[in-house]
N, C-alpha and C. Protein backbone atom coordinates (compact mmCIF):
# COMPACT_ATOMS: atom_id res chain seq x y z
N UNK A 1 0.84 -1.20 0.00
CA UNK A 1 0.00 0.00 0.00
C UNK A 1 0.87 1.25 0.00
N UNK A 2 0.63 2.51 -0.59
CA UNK A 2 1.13 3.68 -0.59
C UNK A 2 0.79 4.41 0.75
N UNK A 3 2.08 4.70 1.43
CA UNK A 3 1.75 5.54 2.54
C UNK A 3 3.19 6.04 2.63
N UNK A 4 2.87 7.78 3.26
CA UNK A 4 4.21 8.44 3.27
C UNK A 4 5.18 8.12 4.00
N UNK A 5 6.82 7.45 4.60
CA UNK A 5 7.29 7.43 5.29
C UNK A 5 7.50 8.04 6.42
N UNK A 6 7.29 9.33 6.33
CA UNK A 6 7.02 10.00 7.67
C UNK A 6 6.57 11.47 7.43
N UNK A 7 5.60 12.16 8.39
CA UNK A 7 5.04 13.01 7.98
C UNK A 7 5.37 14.07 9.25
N UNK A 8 4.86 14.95 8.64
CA UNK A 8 5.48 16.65 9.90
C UNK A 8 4.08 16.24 11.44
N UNK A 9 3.45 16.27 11.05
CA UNK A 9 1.86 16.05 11.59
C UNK A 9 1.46 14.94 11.70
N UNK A 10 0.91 14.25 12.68
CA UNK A 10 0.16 12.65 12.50
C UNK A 10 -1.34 13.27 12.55
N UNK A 11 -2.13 13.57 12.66
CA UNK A 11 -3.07 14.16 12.60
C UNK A 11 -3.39 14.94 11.84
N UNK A 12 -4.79 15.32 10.82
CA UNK A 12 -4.49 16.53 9.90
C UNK A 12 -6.44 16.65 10.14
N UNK A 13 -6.32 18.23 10.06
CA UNK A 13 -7.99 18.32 9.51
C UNK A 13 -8.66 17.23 8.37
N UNK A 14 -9.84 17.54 8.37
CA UNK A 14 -10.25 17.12 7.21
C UNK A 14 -10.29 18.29 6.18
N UNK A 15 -10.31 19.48 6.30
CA UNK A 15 -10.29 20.49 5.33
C UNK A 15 -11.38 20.32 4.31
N UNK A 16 -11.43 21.27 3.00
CA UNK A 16 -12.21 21.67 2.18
C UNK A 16 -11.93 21.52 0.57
N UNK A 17 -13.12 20.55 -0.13
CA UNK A 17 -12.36 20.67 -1.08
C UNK A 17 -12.84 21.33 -2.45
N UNK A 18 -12.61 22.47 -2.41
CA UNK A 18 -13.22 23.90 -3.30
C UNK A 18 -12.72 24.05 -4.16
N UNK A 19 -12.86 24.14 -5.59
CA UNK A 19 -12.62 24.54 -6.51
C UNK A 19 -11.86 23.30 -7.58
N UNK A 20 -10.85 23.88 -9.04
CA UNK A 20 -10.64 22.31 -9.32
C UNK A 20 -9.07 22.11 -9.77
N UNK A 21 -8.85 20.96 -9.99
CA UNK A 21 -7.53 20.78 -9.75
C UNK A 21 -6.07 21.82 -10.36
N UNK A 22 -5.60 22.21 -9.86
CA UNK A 22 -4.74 23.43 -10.21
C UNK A 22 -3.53 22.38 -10.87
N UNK A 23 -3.01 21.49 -10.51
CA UNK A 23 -1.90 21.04 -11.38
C UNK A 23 -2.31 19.61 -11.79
N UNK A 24 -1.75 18.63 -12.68
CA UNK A 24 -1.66 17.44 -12.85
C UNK A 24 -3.07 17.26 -13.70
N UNK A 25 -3.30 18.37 -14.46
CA UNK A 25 -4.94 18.24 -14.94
C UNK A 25 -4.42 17.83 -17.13
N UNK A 26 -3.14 17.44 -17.65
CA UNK A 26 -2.97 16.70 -18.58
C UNK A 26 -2.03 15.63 -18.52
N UNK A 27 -1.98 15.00 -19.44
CA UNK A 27 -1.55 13.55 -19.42
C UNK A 27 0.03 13.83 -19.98
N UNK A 28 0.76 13.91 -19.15
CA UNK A 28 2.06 14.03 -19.16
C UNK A 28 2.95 12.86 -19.76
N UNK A 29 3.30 11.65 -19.15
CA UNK A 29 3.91 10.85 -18.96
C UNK A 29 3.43 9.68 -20.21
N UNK A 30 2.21 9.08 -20.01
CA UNK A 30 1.57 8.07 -21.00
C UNK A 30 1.27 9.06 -22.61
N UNK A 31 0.02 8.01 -22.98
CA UNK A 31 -1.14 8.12 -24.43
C UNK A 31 -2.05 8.07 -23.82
N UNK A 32 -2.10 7.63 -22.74
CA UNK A 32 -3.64 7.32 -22.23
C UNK A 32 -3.52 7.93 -20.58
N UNK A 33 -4.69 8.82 -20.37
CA UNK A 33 -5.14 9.10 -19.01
C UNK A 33 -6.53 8.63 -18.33
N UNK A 34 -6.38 8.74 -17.20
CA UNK A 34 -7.73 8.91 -16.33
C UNK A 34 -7.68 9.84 -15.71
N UNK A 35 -8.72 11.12 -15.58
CA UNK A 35 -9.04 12.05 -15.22
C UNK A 35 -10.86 12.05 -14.30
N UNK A 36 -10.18 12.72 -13.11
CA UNK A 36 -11.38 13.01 -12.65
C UNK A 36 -11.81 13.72 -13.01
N UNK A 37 -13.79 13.37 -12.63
CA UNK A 37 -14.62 14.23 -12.65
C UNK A 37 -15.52 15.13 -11.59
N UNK A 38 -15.25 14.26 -10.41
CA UNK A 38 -15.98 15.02 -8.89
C UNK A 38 -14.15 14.82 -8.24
N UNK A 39 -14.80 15.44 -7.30
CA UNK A 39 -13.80 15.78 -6.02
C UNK A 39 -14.17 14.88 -5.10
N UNK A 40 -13.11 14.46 -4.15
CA UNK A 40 -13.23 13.44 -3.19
C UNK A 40 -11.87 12.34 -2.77
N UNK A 41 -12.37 11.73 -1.87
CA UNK A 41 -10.87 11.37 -1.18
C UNK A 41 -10.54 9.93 -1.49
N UNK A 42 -9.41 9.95 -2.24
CA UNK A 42 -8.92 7.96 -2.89
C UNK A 42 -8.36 7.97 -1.72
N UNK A 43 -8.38 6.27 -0.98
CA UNK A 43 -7.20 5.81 -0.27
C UNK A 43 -6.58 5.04 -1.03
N UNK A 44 -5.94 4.87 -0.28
CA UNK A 44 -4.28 3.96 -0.48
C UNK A 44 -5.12 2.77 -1.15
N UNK A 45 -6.09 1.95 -1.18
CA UNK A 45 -6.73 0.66 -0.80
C UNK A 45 -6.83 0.62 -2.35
N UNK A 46 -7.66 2.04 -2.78
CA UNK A 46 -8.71 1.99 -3.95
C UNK A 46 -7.57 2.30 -5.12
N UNK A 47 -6.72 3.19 -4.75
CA UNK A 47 -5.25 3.24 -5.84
C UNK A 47 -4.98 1.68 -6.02
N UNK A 48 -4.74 1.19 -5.30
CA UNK A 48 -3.62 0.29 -5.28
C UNK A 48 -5.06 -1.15 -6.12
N UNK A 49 -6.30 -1.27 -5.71
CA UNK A 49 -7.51 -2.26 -6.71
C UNK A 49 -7.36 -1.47 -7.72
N UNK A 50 -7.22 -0.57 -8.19
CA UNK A 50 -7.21 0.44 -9.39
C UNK A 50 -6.40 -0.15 -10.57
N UNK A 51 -5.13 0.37 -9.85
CA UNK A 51 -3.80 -0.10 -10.43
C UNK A 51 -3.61 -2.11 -10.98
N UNK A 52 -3.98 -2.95 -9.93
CA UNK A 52 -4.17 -4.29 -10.22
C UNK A 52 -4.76 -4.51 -10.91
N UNK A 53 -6.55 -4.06 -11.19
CA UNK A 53 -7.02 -4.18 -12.29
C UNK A 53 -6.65 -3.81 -13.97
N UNK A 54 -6.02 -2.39 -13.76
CA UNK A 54 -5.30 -2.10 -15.43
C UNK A 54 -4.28 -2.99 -15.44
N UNK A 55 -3.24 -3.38 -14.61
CA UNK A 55 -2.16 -4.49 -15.09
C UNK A 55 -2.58 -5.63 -15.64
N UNK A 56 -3.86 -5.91 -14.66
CA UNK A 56 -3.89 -7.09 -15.00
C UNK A 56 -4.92 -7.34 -16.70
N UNK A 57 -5.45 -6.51 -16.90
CA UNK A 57 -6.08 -6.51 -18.30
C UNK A 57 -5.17 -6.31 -19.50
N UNK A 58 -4.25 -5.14 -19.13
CA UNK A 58 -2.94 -5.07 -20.05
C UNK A 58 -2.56 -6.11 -20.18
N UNK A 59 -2.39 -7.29 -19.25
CA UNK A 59 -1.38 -8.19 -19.21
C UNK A 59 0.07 -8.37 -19.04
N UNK A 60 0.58 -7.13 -18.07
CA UNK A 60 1.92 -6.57 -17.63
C UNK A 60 2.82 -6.13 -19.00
N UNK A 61 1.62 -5.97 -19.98
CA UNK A 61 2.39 -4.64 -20.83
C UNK A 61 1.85 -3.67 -21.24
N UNK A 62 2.73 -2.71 -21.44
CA UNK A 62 2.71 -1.19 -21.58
C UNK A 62 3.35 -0.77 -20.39
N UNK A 63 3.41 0.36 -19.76
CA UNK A 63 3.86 1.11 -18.64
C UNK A 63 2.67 2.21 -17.76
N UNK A 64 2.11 2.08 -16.68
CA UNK A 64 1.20 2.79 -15.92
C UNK A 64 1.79 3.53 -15.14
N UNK A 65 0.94 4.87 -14.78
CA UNK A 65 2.08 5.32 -13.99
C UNK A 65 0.87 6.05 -13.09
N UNK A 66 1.18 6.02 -11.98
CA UNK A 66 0.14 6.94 -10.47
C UNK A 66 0.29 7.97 -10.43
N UNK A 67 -0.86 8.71 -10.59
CA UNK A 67 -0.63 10.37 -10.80
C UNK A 67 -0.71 10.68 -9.04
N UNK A 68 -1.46 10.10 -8.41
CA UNK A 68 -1.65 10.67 -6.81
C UNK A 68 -1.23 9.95 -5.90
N UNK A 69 -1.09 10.35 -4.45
CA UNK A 69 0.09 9.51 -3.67
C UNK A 69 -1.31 10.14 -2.44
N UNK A 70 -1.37 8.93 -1.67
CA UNK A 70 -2.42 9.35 -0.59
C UNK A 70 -1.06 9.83 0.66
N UNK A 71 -1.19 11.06 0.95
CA UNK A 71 -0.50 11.83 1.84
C UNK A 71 -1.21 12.07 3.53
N UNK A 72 -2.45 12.18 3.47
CA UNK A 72 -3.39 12.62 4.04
C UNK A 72 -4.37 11.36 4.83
N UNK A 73 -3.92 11.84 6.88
CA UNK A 73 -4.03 10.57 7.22
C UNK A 73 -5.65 11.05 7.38
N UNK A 74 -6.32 9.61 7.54
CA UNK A 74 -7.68 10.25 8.00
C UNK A 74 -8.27 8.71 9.16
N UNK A 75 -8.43 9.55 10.65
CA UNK A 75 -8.35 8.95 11.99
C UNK A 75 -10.07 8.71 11.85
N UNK A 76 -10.03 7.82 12.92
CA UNK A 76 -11.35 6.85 13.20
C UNK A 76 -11.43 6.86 14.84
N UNK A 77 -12.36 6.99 14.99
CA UNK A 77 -12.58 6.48 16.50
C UNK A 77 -13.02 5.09 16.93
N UNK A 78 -12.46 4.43 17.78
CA UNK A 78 -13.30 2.59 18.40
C UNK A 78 -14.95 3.00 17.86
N UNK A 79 -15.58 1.69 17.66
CA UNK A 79 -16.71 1.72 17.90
C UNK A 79 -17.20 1.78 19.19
N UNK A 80 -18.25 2.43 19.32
CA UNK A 80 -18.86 2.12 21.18
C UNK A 80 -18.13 3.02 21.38
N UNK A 81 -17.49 4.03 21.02
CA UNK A 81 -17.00 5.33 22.16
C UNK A 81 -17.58 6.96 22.58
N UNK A 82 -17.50 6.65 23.30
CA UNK A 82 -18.34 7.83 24.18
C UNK A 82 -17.65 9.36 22.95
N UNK A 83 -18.37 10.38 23.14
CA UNK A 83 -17.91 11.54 22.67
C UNK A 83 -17.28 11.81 23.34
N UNK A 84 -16.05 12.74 22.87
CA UNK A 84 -15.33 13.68 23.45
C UNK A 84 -13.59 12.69 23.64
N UNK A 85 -12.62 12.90 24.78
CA UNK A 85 -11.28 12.25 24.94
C UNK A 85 -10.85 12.41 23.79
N UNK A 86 -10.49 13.42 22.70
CA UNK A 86 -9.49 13.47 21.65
C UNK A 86 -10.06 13.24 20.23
N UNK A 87 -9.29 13.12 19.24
CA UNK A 87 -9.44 12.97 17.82
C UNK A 87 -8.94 11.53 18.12
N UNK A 88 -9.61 10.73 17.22
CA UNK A 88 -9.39 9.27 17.07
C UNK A 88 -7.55 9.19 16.36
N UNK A 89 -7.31 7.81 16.36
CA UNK A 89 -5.79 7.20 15.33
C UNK A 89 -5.93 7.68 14.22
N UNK A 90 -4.56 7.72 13.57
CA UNK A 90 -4.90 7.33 12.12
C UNK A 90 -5.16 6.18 11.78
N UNK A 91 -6.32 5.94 10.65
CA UNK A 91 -6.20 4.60 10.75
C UNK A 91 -5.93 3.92 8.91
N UNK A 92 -6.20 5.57 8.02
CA UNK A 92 -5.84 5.06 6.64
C UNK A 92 -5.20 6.78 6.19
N UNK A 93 -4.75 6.20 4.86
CA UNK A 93 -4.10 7.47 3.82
C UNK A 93 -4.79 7.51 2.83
N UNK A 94 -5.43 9.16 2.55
CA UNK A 94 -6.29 9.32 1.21
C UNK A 94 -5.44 10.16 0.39
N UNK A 95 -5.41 10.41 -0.77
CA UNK A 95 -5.07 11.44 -2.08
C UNK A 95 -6.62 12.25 -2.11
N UNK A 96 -6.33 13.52 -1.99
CA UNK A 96 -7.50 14.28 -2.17
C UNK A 96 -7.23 14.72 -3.52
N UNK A 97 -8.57 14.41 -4.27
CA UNK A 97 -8.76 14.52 -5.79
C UNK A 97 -9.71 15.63 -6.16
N UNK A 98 -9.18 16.37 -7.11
CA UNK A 98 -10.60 17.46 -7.55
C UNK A 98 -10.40 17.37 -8.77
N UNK A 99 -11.71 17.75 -9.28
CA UNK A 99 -11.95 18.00 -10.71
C UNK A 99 -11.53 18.02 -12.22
N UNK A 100 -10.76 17.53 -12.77
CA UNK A 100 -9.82 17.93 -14.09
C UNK A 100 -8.28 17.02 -13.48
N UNK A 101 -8.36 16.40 -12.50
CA UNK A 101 -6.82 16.01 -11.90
C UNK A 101 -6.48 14.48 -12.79
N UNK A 102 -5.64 14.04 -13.52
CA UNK A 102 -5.35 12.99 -13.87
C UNK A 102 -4.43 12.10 -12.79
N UNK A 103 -5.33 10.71 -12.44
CA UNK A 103 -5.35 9.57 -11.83
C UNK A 103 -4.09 9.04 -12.59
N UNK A 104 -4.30 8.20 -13.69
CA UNK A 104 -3.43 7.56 -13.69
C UNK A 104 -3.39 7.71 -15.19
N UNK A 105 -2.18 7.06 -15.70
CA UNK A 105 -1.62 7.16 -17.12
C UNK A 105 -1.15 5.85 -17.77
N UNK A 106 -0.95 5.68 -18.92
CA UNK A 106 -0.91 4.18 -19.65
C UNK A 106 -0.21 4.83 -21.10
N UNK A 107 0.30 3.60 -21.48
CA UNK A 107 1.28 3.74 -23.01
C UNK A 107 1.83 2.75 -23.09
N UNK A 108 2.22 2.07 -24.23
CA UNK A 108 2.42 0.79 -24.73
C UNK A 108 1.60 -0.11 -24.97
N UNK A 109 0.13 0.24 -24.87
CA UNK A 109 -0.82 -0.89 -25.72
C UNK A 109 -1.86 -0.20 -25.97
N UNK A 110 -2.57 -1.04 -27.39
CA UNK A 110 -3.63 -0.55 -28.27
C UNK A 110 -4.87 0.64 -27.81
N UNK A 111 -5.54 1.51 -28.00
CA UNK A 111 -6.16 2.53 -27.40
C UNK A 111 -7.88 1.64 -27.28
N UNK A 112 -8.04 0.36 -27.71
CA UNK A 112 -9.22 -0.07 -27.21
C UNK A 112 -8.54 -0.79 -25.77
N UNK A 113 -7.80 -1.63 -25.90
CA UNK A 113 -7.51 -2.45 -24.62
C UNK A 113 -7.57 -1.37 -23.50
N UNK A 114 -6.89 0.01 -23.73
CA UNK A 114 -6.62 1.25 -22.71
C UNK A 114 -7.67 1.83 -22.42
N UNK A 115 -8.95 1.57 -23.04
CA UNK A 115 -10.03 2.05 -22.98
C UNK A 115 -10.75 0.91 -21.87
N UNK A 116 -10.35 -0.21 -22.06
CA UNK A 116 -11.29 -1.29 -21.42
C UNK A 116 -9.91 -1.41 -19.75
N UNK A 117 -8.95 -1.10 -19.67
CA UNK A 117 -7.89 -0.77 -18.47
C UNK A 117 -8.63 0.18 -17.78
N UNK A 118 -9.30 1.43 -18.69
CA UNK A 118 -9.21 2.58 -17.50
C UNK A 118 -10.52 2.67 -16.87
N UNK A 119 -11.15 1.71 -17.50
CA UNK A 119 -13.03 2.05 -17.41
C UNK A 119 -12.96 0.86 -16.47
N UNK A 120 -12.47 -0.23 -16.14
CA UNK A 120 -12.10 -0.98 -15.20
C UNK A 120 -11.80 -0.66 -13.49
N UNK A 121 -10.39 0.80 -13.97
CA UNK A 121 -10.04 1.36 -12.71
C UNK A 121 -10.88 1.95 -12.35
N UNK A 122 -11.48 2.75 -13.34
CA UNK A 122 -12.43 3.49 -12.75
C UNK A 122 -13.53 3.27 -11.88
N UNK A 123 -13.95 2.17 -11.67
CA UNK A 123 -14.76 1.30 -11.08
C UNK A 123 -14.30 1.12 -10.27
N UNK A 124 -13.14 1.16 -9.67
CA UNK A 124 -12.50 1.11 -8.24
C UNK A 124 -12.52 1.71 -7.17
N UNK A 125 -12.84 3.31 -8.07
CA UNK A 125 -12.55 4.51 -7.61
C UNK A 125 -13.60 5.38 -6.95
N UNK A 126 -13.81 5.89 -6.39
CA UNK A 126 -15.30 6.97 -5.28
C UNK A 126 -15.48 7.78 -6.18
N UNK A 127 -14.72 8.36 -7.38
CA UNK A 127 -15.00 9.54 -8.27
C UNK A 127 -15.31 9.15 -9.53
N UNK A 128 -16.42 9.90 -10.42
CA UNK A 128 -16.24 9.67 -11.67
C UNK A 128 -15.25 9.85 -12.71
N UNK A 129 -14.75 8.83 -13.19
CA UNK A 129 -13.96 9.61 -13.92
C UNK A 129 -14.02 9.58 -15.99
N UNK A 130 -13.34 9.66 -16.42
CA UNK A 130 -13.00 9.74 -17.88
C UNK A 130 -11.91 9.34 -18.31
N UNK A 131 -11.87 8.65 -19.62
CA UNK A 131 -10.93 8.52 -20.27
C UNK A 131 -10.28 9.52 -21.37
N UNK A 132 -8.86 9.88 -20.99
CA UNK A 132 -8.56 11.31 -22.11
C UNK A 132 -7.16 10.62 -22.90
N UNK A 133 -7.19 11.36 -23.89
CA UNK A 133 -5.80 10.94 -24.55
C UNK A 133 -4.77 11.96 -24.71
N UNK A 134 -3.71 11.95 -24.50
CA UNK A 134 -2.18 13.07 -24.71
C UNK A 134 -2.77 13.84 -25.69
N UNK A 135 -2.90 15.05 -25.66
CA UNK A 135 -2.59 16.28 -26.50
C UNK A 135 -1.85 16.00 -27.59
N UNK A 136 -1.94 15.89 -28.49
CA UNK A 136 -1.21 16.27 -29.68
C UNK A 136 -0.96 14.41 -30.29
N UNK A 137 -1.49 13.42 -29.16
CA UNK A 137 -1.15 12.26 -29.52
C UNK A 137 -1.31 11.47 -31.06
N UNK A 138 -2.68 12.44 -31.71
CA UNK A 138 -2.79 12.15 -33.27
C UNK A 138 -1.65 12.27 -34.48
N UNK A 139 -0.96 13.46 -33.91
CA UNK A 139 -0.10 14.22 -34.74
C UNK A 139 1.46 14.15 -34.99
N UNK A 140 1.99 13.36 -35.71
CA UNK A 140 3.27 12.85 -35.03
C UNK A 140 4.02 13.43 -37.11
């Protein structure tokens, strides 16, 4: 599972998530992206079923690559506990996702198979998302 080695804070708000993604919103790296469409919080859990499912349809070819890294712990309290005595553990790591942000990326196999990879992950995932292709990828 993806989780940061060590962080400034063990504890973090839950904060706000307003407006839409300011960086990581084209497909850099691959031919093929997944891009969100709502805002909302991936864990570590749903990256990582995400990711297994496109490998495993590719068939461990082409190259995928993780656009988000869950940074952000988010604590739980016991069941059965009274209110109040503190903010609960951490007990998982989310990637907070907004709007236009590309998930994940693909290159090295056919643009139907990448189509049937990302619509797969996507199904993994709490957000809607889309399938986009590299800028300029027609034009060579």
């Amino acid at each position: 599972m993806l989780q940061p080695k060590r962080v400034k804070y063990r504890k973090e708000h839950r904060g706000r998530m307003r407006g839409n993604a300011k960086g990581g919103t084209r497909v850099e790296f691959g031919e093929y992206g997944l891009k969100a469409l709502q805002r909302g919080w991936v864990t570590n859990r749903q990256i990582e079923a995400a990711r297994v499912a496109m490998t495993r349809k590719i068939k461990r070819g082409g190259k995928v690559w993780i656009n988000i890294f869950p940074i952000k712990p988010v604590t739980k309290k016991p069941a059965e506990t009274r209110m109040g005595s503190g903010k609960g553990t951490p007990e998982e790591w989310v990637a907070v996702v907004k709007p236009g942000r590309v998930l994940f990326e693909l290159s090295g196999v056919p643009e139907p198979l990448a189509r049937d990879a990302m619509r797969l992950a996507g199904h993994k995932l709490p957000v809607k998302t889309k399938f986009v292709l590299r800028e300029g990828a027609g034009e060579q």
